CSV table of C-alpha atoms and ligand atoms in Angstrom, one decimal:
chain,number,residue,atom,x,y,z
A,22,UNK,CA,-12.9,5.7,-21.7
A,23,UNK,CA,-14.6,3.2,-19.3
A,24,UNK,CA,-12.6,2.1,-16.6
A,25,UNK,CA,-12.8,-0.5,-13.7
A,26,UNK,CA,-11.0,-0.3,-10.3
A,27,UNK,CA,-10.7,-3.6,-8.6
A,28,UNK,CA,-10.9,-3.2,-4.8
A,29,UNK,CA,-12.7,-1.8,-1.8
A,30,UNK,CA,-10.4,0.0,0.4
A,31,UNK,CA,-9.3,3.8,1.1
A,32,UNK,CA,-6.5,3.3,-1.5
A,33,UNK,CA,-9.1,2.4,-4.2
A,34,UNK,CA,-11.4,5.2,-3.3
A,35,UNK,CA,-8.6,7.5,-3.7
A,36,UNK,CA,-7.8,6.0,-7.1
A,37,UNK,CA,-11.3,6.3,-8.2
A,38,UNK,CA,-11.4,10.0,-6.9
A,39,UNK,CA,-8.5,10.9,-8.9
A,40,UNK,CA,-9.5,9.0,-12.0
A,41,UNK,CA,-12.8,10.6,-11.9
A,42,UNK,CA,-11.1,13.9,-12.6
A,43,UNK,CA,-9.8,12.8,-15.9
A,44,UNK,CA,-11.4,14.5,-19.0
A,45,UNK,CA,-10.8,11.1,-20.7
A,46,UNK,CA,-13.1,9.2,-18.4
A,47,UNK,CA,-16.5,8.5,-19.5
A,48,UNK,CA,-17.6,5.8,-17.0
A,49,UNK,CA,-16.0,4.6,-14.0
A,50,UNK,CA,-16.9,1.2,-12.3
A,51,UNK,CA,-15.7,-0.4,-8.9
A,52,UNK,CA,-15.6,-3.9,-7.9
A,53,UNK,CA,-16.7,-4.7,-5.1
A,54,UNK,CA,-16.4,-0.9,-4.1
A,55,UNK,CA,-17.7,0.7,-1.0
A,56,UNK,CA,-20.3,3.3,0.0
A,57,UNK,CA,-17.6,6.1,-0.8
A,58,UNK,CA,-16.9,4.7,-4.3
A,59,UNK,CA,-20.4,4.5,-5.1
A,60,UNK,CA,-20.7,8.2,-5.1
A,61,UNK,CA,-18.5,8.4,-8.0
A,62,UNK,CA,-18.5,5.0,-9.5
A,63,UNK,CA,-21.1,2.2,-10.5
A,64,UNK,CA,-20.2,-0.2,-7.9
A,65,UNK,CA,-20.4,-3.9,-8.8
A,66,UNK,CA,-21.0,-6.7,-6.6
A,67,UNK,CA,-18.1,-9.0,-7.7
A,68,UNK,CA,-15.4,-9.9,-5.3
A,69,UNK,CA,-11.8,-8.9,-6.2
A,70,UNK,CA,-10.9,-12.7,-6.2
A,71,UNK,CA,-13.3,-13.7,-8.8
A,72,UNK,CA,-11.3,-13.4,-12.0
A,73,UNK,CA,-13.8,-14.9,-14.4
A,74,UNK,CA,-16.8,-13.1,-13.2
A,75,UNK,CA,-14.8,-9.9,-13.6
A,76,UNK,CA,-13.4,-10.8,-16.9
A,77,UNK,CA,-17.2,-11.5,-18.0
A,78,UNK,CA,-18.4,-8.2,-16.6
A,79,UNK,CA,-15.5,-6.2,-18.3
A,80,UNK,CA,-16.2,-7.7,-21.7
A,81,UNK,CA,-19.9,-7.3,-21.5
A,82,UNK,CA,-19.6,-3.5,-20.4
A,83,UNK,CA,-16.8,-2.9,-22.9
A,84,UNK,CA,-14.4,-1.7,-20.2
A,85,UNK,CA,-11.2,-0.3,-21.7
A,86,UNK,CA,-8.9,-0.2,-18.7
A,87,UNK,CA,-8.8,-2.3,-15.6
A,88,UNK,CA,-7.0,-1.0,-12.7
A,89,UNK,CA,-6.0,-3.6,-9.9
A,90,UNK,CA,-5.6,-2.0,-6.4
A,91,UNK,CA,-4.7,-4.8,-3.8
A,92,UNK,CA,-1.9,-7.5,-4.2
A,93,UNK,CA,-4.1,-10.7,-4.0
A,94,UNK,CA,-5.4,-10.6,-7.5
A,95,UNK,CA,-1.9,-9.7,-8.8
A,96,UNK,CA,-0.2,-12.5,-7.1
A,97,UNK,CA,-3.0,-14.8,-8.5
A,98,UNK,CA,-2.1,-13.8,-12.1
A,99,UNK,CA,-5.3,-11.5,-13.0
A,100,UNK,CA,-3.0,-9.4,-15.2
A,101,UNK,CA,-1.9,-12.3,-17.2
A,102,UNK,CA,-5.5,-13.7,-17.5
A,103,UNK,CA,-6.9,-10.2,-18.8
A,104,UNK,CA,-3.9,-9.7,-21.1
A,105,UNK,CA,-4.5,-13.1,-22.8
A,106,UNK,CA,-7.9,-11.8,-23.6
A,107,UNK,CA,-6.5,-8.6,-25.1
A,108,UNK,CA,-7.9,-6.4,-22.2
A,109,UNK,CA,-5.7,-3.5,-21.0
A,110,UNK,CA,-4.9,-3.9,-17.3
A,111,UNK,CA,-2.8,-1.9,-15.0
A,112,UNK,CA,-0.4,-3.9,-12.7
A,113,UNK,CA,2.3,-6.3,-12.9
A,114,UNK,CA,2.0,-10.0,-14.2
A,115,UNK,CA,2.0,-13.0,-11.8
A,116,UNK,CA,5.9,-13.0,-12.3
A,117,UNK,CA,6.3,-9.4,-11.2
A,118,UNK,CA,4.0,-9.9,-8.4
A,119,UNK,CA,6.3,-12.5,-6.8
A,120,UNK,CA,8.2,-9.4,-5.6
A,121,UNK,CA,5.4,-9.1,-3.1
A,122,UNK,CA,3.8,-12.7,-3.0
A,123,UNK,CA,7.2,-14.3,-2.1
A,124,UNK,CA,9.4,-12.7,0.5
A,125,UNK,CA,12.1,-15.2,-0.3
A,126,UNK,CA,12.0,-14.4,-4.1
A,127,UNK,CA,12.1,-10.9,-3.2
A,128,UNK,CA,15.2,-11.3,-0.8
A,129,UNK,CA,16.9,-13.4,-3.4
A,130,UNK,CA,16.5,-10.8,-6.1
A,131,UNK,CA,17.9,-8.1,-3.8
A,132,UNK,CA,20.8,-10.3,-3.0
A,133,UNK,CA,21.4,-11.0,-6.7
A,134,UNK,CA,21.1,-7.3,-7.6
A,135,UNK,CA,23.1,-6.2,-4.5
A,136,UNK,CA,20.3,-4.0,-3.1
A,137,UNK,CA,20.9,-2.9,0.2
A,138,UNK,CA,18.7,-5.1,2.8
A,139,UNK,CA,18.8,-6.6,6.0
A,140,UNK,CA,21.1,-9.9,6.3
A,141,UNK,CA,18.8,-12.9,6.2
A,142,UNK,CA,18.8,-16.7,5.9
A,143,UNK,CA,15.8,-18.9,4.5
A,144,UNK,CA,14.5,-21.8,6.4
A,145,UNK,CA,12.0,-24.7,5.5
A,146,UNK,CA,12.4,-26.5,8.9
A,147,UNK,CA,11.4,-25.1,12.2
A,148,UNK,CA,14.1,-26.8,13.9
A,149,UNK,CA,16.8,-25.2,11.7
A,150,UNK,CA,15.3,-21.7,12.1
A,151,UNK,CA,15.1,-22.0,15.9
A,152,UNK,CA,18.6,-23.1,16.0
A,153,UNK,CA,19.7,-20.1,14.0
A,154,UNK,CA,17.7,-17.7,16.1
A,155,UNK,CA,19.3,-19.2,19.3
A,156,UNK,CA,22.7,-18.7,17.8
A,157,UNK,CA,22.1,-15.1,16.5
A,158,UNK,CA,20.1,-13.9,19.7
A,159,UNK,CA,17.5,-11.0,19.9
A,160,UNK,CA,16.2,-8.7,18.6
A,161,UNK,CA,15.5,-10.6,15.4
A,162,UNK,CA,12.9,-10.5,12.7
A,163,UNK,CA,10.8,-13.6,11.5
A,164,UNK,CA,8.9,-13.2,8.2
A,165,UNK,CA,6.7,-15.8,6.5
A,166,UNK,CA,7.4,-16.3,2.7
A,167,UNK,CA,4.0,-15.8,1.5
A,168,UNK,CA,1.2,-13.3,1.7
A,169,UNK,CA,-0.2,-13.0,5.2
A,170,UNK,CA,-2.6,-10.0,5.2
A,171,UNK,CA,0.1,-7.7,6.5
A,172,UNK,CA,0.6,-10.0,9.6
A,173,UNK,CA,3.6,-12.2,8.5
A,174,UNK,CA,6.3,-10.0,10.0
A,175,UNK,CA,7.3,-10.4,13.7
A,176,UNK,CA,9.8,-8.1,15.1
A,177,UNK,CA,10.8,-10.3,18.2
A,178,UNK,CA,12.5,-8.6,21.0
A,179,UNK,CA,12.8,-11.6,23.2
A,180,UNK,CA,13.8,-15.4,22.4
A,181,UNK,CA,10.5,-16.6,23.5
A,182,UNK,CA,8.6,-14.4,21.2
A,183,UNK,CA,11.0,-15.4,18.3
A,184,UNK,CA,10.5,-19.1,19.0
A,185,UNK,CA,6.8,-18.6,19.4
A,186,UNK,CA,6.7,-17.0,15.8
A,187,UNK,CA,8.5,-19.8,14.3
A,188,UNK,CA,6.2,-22.2,16.0
A,189,UNK,CA,2.9,-20.4,15.0
A,190,UNK,CA,4.1,-19.9,11.3
A,191,UNK,CA,5.9,-23.3,10.5
A,192,UNK,CA,4.5,-25.9,12.9
A,193,UNK,CA,0.9,-24.4,13.6
A,194,UNK,CA,0.8,-23.1,10.1
A,195,UNK,CA,-1.3,-20.1,11.1
A,196,UNK,CA,-1.0,-18.5,7.5
A,197,UNK,CA,-0.9,-22.0,5.8
A,198,UNK,CA,1.4,-22.5,3.0
A,199,UNK,CA,2.5,-18.9,3.1
A,200,UNK,CA,4.6,-20.2,6.2
A,201,UNK,CA,6.2,-23.4,4.5
A,202,UNK,CA,9.4,-21.1,4.4
A,203,UNK,CA,10.4,-18.3,6.8
A,204,UNK,CA,13.1,-15.8,6.5
A,205,UNK,CA,15.1,-14.9,9.7
A,206,UNK,CA,16.7,-11.4,9.3
A,207,UNK,CA,18.7,-8.9,11.1
A,208,UNK,CA,16.7,-6.4,13.1
A,209,UNK,CA,17.3,-2.9,11.6
A,210,UNK,CA,16.7,0.3,13.5
A,211,UNK,CA,15.9,3.7,11.9
A,212,UNK,CA,13.3,5.9,10.2
A,213,UNK,CA,10.8,4.2,7.8
A,214,UNK,CA,9.5,5.5,4.6
A,215,UNK,CA,7.5,4.3,1.6
A,216,UNK,CA,8.9,5.0,-1.9
A,217,UNK,CA,6.7,4.0,-4.8
A,218,UNK,CA,7.6,4.2,-8.4
A,219,UNK,CA,5.6,3.7,-11.5
A,220,UNK,CA,7.1,1.8,-14.5
A,221,UNK,CA,6.2,0.5,-17.8
A,222,UNK,CA,9.0,-1.9,-17.9
A,223,UNK,CA,11.6,0.4,-19.0
A,224,UNK,CA,11.1,3.9,-17.8
A,225,UNK,CA,10.6,4.4,-14.0
A,226,UNK,CA,9.3,7.6,-12.4
A,227,UNK,CA,9.1,8.1,-8.5
A,228,UNK,CA,5.8,9.2,-6.9
A,229,UNK,CA,6.1,11.6,-4.0
A,230,UNK,CA,7.6,10.1,-0.9
A,231,UNK,CA,5.3,9.2,2.1
A,232,UNK,CA,5.4,7.7,5.7
A,233,UNK,CA,3.0,5.3,7.0
A,234,UNK,CA,2.1,4.5,10.8
A,235,UNK,CA,1.9,0.8,11.0
A,236,UNK,CA,1.5,0.4,14.8
A,237,UNK,CA,-1.9,0.6,16.3
A,238,UNK,CA,-1.2,2.8,19.2
A,239,UNK,CA,0.3,6.2,19.8
A,240,UNK,CA,4.1,6.5,20.0
A,241,UNK,CA,4.3,3.6,17.2
A,242,UNK,CA,3.4,1.1,19.9
A,243,UNK,CA,1.2,-2.0,19.9
A,244,UNK,CA,0.4,-4.6,17.1
A,245,UNK,CA,1.2,-4.1,13.4
A,246,UNK,CA,-1.9,-2.9,11.4
A,247,UNK,CA,-2.5,-2.2,7.6
A,248,UNK,CA,-1.6,1.4,8.4
A,249,UNK,CA,-3.2,4.0,10.9
A,250,UNK,CA,-2.3,7.2,8.9
A,251,UNK,CA,0.2,8.6,6.4
A,252,UNK,CA,1.4,11.9,5.1
A,253,UNK,CA,3.4,13.0,2.0
A,254,UNK,CA,6.0,14.2,1.4
A,255,UNK,CA,8.3,12.4,4.1
A,256,UNK,CA,10.7,15.2,5.2
A,257,UNK,CA,13.3,12.5,6.0
A,258,UNK,CA,13.5,11.4,2.4
A,259,UNK,CA,15.8,14.0,0.7
A,260,UNK,CA,16.1,14.4,-3.1
A,261,UNK,CA,19.5,12.9,-2.7
A,262,UNK,CA,18.0,9.7,-1.0
A,263,UNK,CA,15.3,9.5,-3.7
A,264,UNK,CA,17.9,9.6,-6.3
A,265,UNK,CA,19.9,6.8,-4.9
A,266,UNK,CA,16.8,4.6,-4.2
A,267,UNK,CA,16.0,5.3,-7.9
A,268,UNK,CA,19.5,4.3,-9.1
A,269,UNK,CA,20.2,1.4,-6.6
A,270,UNK,CA,16.8,-0.1,-6.1
A,271,UNK,CA,14.2,0.5,-8.8
A,272,UNK,CA,16.5,0.8,-12.0
A,273,UNK,CA,18.3,-2.5,-11.2
A,274,UNK,CA,14.9,-4.4,-10.6
A,275,UNK,CA,13.2,-3.1,-13.7
A,276,UNK,CA,16.2,-4.0,-16.0
A,277,UNK,CA,16.6,-7.3,-14.4
A,278,UNK,CA,12.9,-8.2,-15.0
A,279,UNK,CA,13.1,-6.8,-18.6
A,280,UNK,CA,16.3,-8.9,-19.2
A,281,UNK,CA,14.4,-12.1,-17.9
A,282,UNK,CA,11.6,-11.5,-20.4
A,283,UNK,CA,9.0,-10.4,-18.0
A,284,UNK,CA,9.1,-6.5,-18.1
A,285,UNK,CA,7.4,-5.1,-14.8
A,286,UNK,CA,4.4,-2.7,-15.4
A,287,UNK,CA,2.6,-1.0,-12.7
A,288,UNK,CA,3.4,0.5,-9.3
A,289,UNK,CA,6.3,-0.8,-7.4
A,290,UNK,CA,6.5,0.1,-3.6
A,291,UNK,CA,9.8,-0.1,-1.8
A,292,UNK,CA,9.6,0.0,2.0
A,293,UNK,CA,12.6,1.5,3.3
A,294,UNK,CA,14.4,1.9,6.6
A,295,UNK,CA,17.0,4.7,6.9
A,296,UNK,CA,19.7,3.2,9.0
A,297,UNK,CA,23.0,5.0,10.3
A,298,UNK,CA,24.6,2.8,7.7
A,299,UNK,CA,22.4,4.1,4.9
A,300,UNK,CA,19.1,3.0,3.6
A,301,UNK,CA,17.9,-0.6,3.6
A,302,UNK,CA,14.9,-2.2,1.6
A,303,UNK,CA,12.6,-4.0,4.1
A,304,UNK,CA,10.0,-5.2,1.4
A,305,UNK,CA,8.5,-4.7,-1.8
A,306,UNK,CA,4.7,-4.5,-2.6
A,307,UNK,CA,3.6,-4.7,-6.0
A,308,UNK,CA,1.0,-2.0,-5.9
A,309,UNK,CA,0.2,1.3,-4.1
A,310,UNK,CA,0.3,1.5,-0.4
A,311,UNK,CA,-2.7,2.0,1.8
A,312,UNK,CA,-2.9,4.5,3.4
A,313,UNK,CA,0.1,6.2,1.5
A,314,UNK,CA,-2.1,6.6,-1.7
A,315,UNK,CA,-4.7,8.6,0.2
A,316,UNK,CA,-2.0,11.3,0.9
A,317,UNK,CA,-0.1,11.1,-2.1
A,318,UNK,CA,-2.9,11.3,-4.9
A,319,UNK,CA,-4.3,14.6,-3.8
A,320,UNK,CA,-0.9,16.0,-4.4
A,321,UNK,CA,-0.5,14.5,-7.9
A,322,UNK,CA,-1.0,17.2,-10.7
A,323,UNK,CA,-1.0,14.8,-13.6
A,324,UNK,CA,-4.1,13.0,-15.0
A,325,UNK,CA,-3.8,9.5,-13.3
A,326,UNK,CA,-5.7,7.9,-16.2
A,327,UNK,CA,-3.2,9.4,-18.7
A,328,UNK,CA,-0.1,8.0,-16.4
A,329,UNK,CA,-1.8,4.6,-16.3
A,330,UNK,CA,-2.4,4.6,-20.0
A,331,UNK,CA,1.1,5.6,-20.7
A,332,UNK,CA,2.2,2.7,-18.5
A,333,UNK,CA,0.1,-0.1,-20.1
A,334,UNK,CA,1.1,1.3,-23.6
A,335,UNK,CA,4.8,1.3,-22.5
A,336,UNK,CA,5.0,5.1,-23.1
A,337,UNK,CA,5.8,6.3,-19.8
A,338,UNK,CA,8.7,8.3,-21.3
A,339,UNK,CA,6.0,10.7,-22.5
A,340,UNK,CA,4.9,11.6,-19.1
A,341,UNK,CA,6.8,13.8,-16.4
A,342,UNK,CA,5.1,13.5,-12.9
A,343,UNK,CA,4.2,16.8,-11.2
A,344,UNK,CA,3.4,17.3,-7.7
A,345,UNK,CA,1.5,20.2,-5.8
A,346,UNK,CA,3.7,22.3,-3.4
A,347,UNK,CA,1.6,21.2,-0.6
A,348,UNK,CA,1.5,18.7,2.2
A,349,UNK,CA,-1.1,16.1,2.9
A,350,UNK,CA,-1.9,14.0,5.9
A,351,UNK,CA,-4.3,11.0,6.1
A,352,UNK,CA,-5.7,9.9,9.6
A,353,UNK,CA,-7.3,6.4,9.3
A,354,UNK,CA,-10.4,6.0,11.4
A,355,UNK,CA,-10.9,2.3,12.5
A,356,UNK,CA,-13.4,0.3,14.6
A,357,UNK,CA,-12.1,-0.4,18.1
A,358,UNK,CA,-10.7,-3.9,18.1
A,359,UNK,CA,-9.1,-3.6,14.8
A,360,UNK,CA,-6.8,-5.4,13.7
A,361,UNK,CA,-8.4,-8.3,15.6
A,362,UNK,CA,-12.1,-8.5,16.0
A,363,UNK,CA,-14.5,-5.5,15.9
A,364,UNK,CA,-18.2,-4.7,15.5
A,365,UNK,CA,-19.7,-3.5,12.3
A,366,UNK,CA,-22.9,-2.0,11.3
A,367,UNK,CA,-22.3,1.1,13.2
A,368,UNK,CA,-24.1,4.4,11.9
A,369,UNK,CA,-21.5,6.9,10.8
A,370,UNK,CA,-22.3,10.7,11.1
A,371,UNK,CA,-20.5,13.6,10.3
A,372,UNK,CA,-18.7,12.9,6.8
A,373,UNK,CA,-20.6,15.7,4.9
A,374,UNK,CA,-19.7,18.3,7.7
A,375,UNK,CA,-16.0,17.3,7.6
A,376,UNK,CA,-16.0,17.7,3.8
A,377,UNK,CA,-17.2,21.3,3.9
A,378,UNK,CA,-13.7,22.4,3.9
A,379,UNK,CA,-12.5,22.2,0.3
A,380,UNK,CA,-9.2,20.9,1.5
A,381,UNK,CA,-10.5,17.8,3.1
A,382,UNK,CA,-11.4,14.6,1.4
A,383,UNK,CA,-12.9,11.6,3.1
A,384,UNK,CA,-12.0,8.3,1.6
A,385,UNK,CA,-14.0,5.3,2.6
A,386,UNK,CA,-12.6,1.9,3.4
A,387,UNK,CA,-15.0,-0.4,5.3
A,388,UNK,CA,-18.3,1.2,4.8
A,389,UNK,CA,-21.6,0.3,3.2
A,390,UNK,CA,-25.1,2.0,2.5
A,391,UNK,CA,-28.0,0.8,4.6
A,392,UNK,CA,-31.1,2.5,3.6
A,393,UNK,CA,-30.5,6.1,4.1
A,394,UNK,CA,-27.3,5.7,6.3
A,395,UNK,CA,-23.4,4.9,5.9
A,396,UNK,CA,-22.6,2.1,8.3
A,397,UNK,CA,-19.2,0.6,9.2
A,398,UNK,CA,-18.4,-2.7,7.4
A,399,UNK,CA,-14.7,-3.4,8.2
A,400,UNK,CA,-11.8,-2.6,10.6
A,401,UNK,CA,-10.3,0.5,8.7
A,402,UNK,CA,-13.4,2.5,8.1
A,403,UNK,CA,-12.5,5.9,6.9
A,404,UNK,CA,-9.6,7.9,5.9
A,405,UNK,CA,-9.6,11.6,6.5
A,406,UNK,CA,-7.2,13.5,4.3
A,407,UNK,CA,-6.2,17.2,4.6
A,408,UNK,CA,-4.1,19.4,2.2
A,409,UNK,CA,-2.3,22.4,3.5
A,410,UNK,CA,0.5,24.9,2.5
A,411,UNK,CA,2.5,23.3,5.2
A,412,UNK,CA,2.7,20.0,6.9
A,413,UNK,CA,1.3,21.7,10.1
A,414,UNK,CA,-1.7,23.3,8.2
A,415,UNK,CA,-2.4,20.0,6.7
A,416,UNK,CA,-2.1,18.2,10.0
A,417,UNK,CA,-4.5,20.7,11.9
A,418,UNK,CA,-7.1,20.7,9.2
A,419,UNK,CA,-7.2,16.7,9.1
A,420,UNK,CA,-7.6,16.5,12.6
A,421,UNK,CA,-10.4,19.2,12.8
A,422,UNK,CA,-12.1,17.2,10.1
A,423,UNK,CA,-11.8,13.9,12.0
A,424,UNK,CA,-13.4,15.4,15.1
A,425,UNK,CA,-16.6,16.1,13.1
A,426,UNK,CA,-17.0,12.4,12.3
A,427,UNK,CA,-18.5,10.0,14.8
A,428,UNK,CA,-19.4,6.2,15.1
A,429,UNK,CA,-19.9,4.1,18.1
A,430,UNK,CA,-16.5,2.7,19.1
A,431,UNK,CA,-14.4,4.5,16.6
A,432,UNK,CA,-10.6,4.6,17.1
A,433,UNK,CA,-7.9,6.8,15.7
A,434,UNK,CA,-4.4,7.6,16.6
A,435,UNK,CA,-3.8,11.3,17.6
A,436,UNK,CA,-0.2,11.4,16.8
A,437,UNK,CA,-0.2,10.9,13.1
A,438,UNK,CA,2.8,12.8,11.7
A,439,UNK,CA,4.8,12.9,15.0
A,440,UNK,CA,8.1,12.1,13.4
A,441,UNK,CA,7.7,14.8,10.5
A,442,UNK,CA,6.6,17.3,13.2
A,443,UNK,CA,10.0,16.6,15.1
A,444,UNK,CA,12.0,17.2,11.9
A,445,UNK,CA,9.9,20.1,10.7
A,446,UNK,CA,9.4,22.1,14.1
B,7,AMP,P1,7.4,-5.7,6.0
B,7,AMP,O1,5.9,-6.3,5.7
B,7,AMP,O2,8.4,-6.6,5.5
B,7,AMP,O3,7.6,-4.3,5.5
B,7,AMP,O4,7.5,-5.6,7.4
B,7,AMP,C1,6.5,-4.9,8.2
B,7,AMP,C2,7.0,-4.2,9.3
B,7,AMP,O5,7.9,-4.8,10.0
B,7,AMP,C3,8.0,-3.1,8.6
B,7,AMP,O6,7.2,-1.9,8.2
B,7,AMP,C4,8.9,-2.7,9.8
B,7,AMP,O7,8.3,-1.8,10.7
B,7,AMP,C5,9.0,-4.0,10.4
B,7,AMP,N1,10.3,-4.8,9.9
B,7,AMP,C6,10.3,-5.6,8.8
B,7,AMP,N2,11.8,-6.0,8.6
B,7,AMP,C7,12.2,-5.5,9.7
B,7,AMP,C8,13.7,-5.5,10.0
B,7,AMP,N3,14.6,-6.3,9.4
B,7,AMP,N4,14.2,-4.7,11.0
B,7,AMP,C9,13.2,-4.1,11.7
B,7,AMP,N5,12.1,-4.1,11.4
B,7,AMP,C10,11.5,-4.6,10.3
B,8,LIG,N1,0.8,0.8,4.2
B,8,LIG,C1,1.6,-0.3,3.9
B,8,LIG,C2,1.0,-1.2,2.8
B,8,LIG,O1,0.1,-0.7,1.9
B,8,LIG,O2,1.5,-2.2,2.7
């Protein structure tokens, strides 16, 4: 079977790596891909947002399954477009992708289905939002409605910060139309975890749990990023919590979409905060997490291609997900200056030495090939992933491998897994 993966990050490299192990795969393509994906797939220089060019390519090559990695094409309706042409494509429709594309849609859905989430109000005027924040006090959380590349949430510890966020989002429109509406919500405290499900619209299976590290600096300080590291499983997520989340979050959402005539197919990611009063859903994403995927997929025993086909063909009841009894840790190596400005074009060394350990994978994100070299081409550059029989073994293997890699002005967090380490010590 010929498969195309759309995207160019560490998540998509991990998806390609896992798909490449399927005996059913005959040829793998990636668009636009990166230097790591180029080692296992034919990389095609078509941007993820160019639906028509992708469609033409898929038809010309006779590609039988398309897998969408990032959120933007889903929100822009790529699944609806390809399905109309009779092409099998993995991911939710435009309707389903609103769960990520509009935080207002997502919060209203949670309210309707009584899914535990932070108390909130929606505003379409900056004045009213500011009045409300002044009344509620800080800390408080301001979120833009639409997609903002992971930068649309401000956890404001002071009143000036909260007012500035509303001004930037609603008056200055730094995220354009995404900030036409904002959500102002209660600030929650607790441990975060990522719970991702796969569903064909009826059957729901949970993937292994994971935890991301969103902040740039050690100790979870500094600005939010796309994610600086992850591990799976997340020891704070007990089987009881997983069961509760399946029953109180995923099942109601999936049956609601089905009853509205828009069955949800694909991955559905719930960002969870475990508070003293129980879990709360912070957000939904309508795709796999990055970098969570890099720590989850190496633990999956199933053939990912089989799982994806069963989803698209609405036969997920035939699949039982199985996980290796090992832990996996992912450390993201970024370019200094990320998530703001950073330099690119730096020669990377040591990847093949790091990979000499069979328990290490190096998934590329912002990389490209320049003659004989692999050079940096983005903010998050590499994901070093190690597996071990215990969390601590995986952790030390991963950092050993990270230390073998070098490029000018590389940056990584040295405390990935610090929360799990405290629980497991
Ligand atoms: P989101 O994109 O909604 O998950 O938000 C990004 C990050 O902001 C989350 O991972 C949390 O760390 C933080 N966050 C979001 N909502 C809240 C909230 N209500 N209270 C505290 N922190 C939050
Ligand atoms: N790692 C968080 C996300 O993928 O949204």
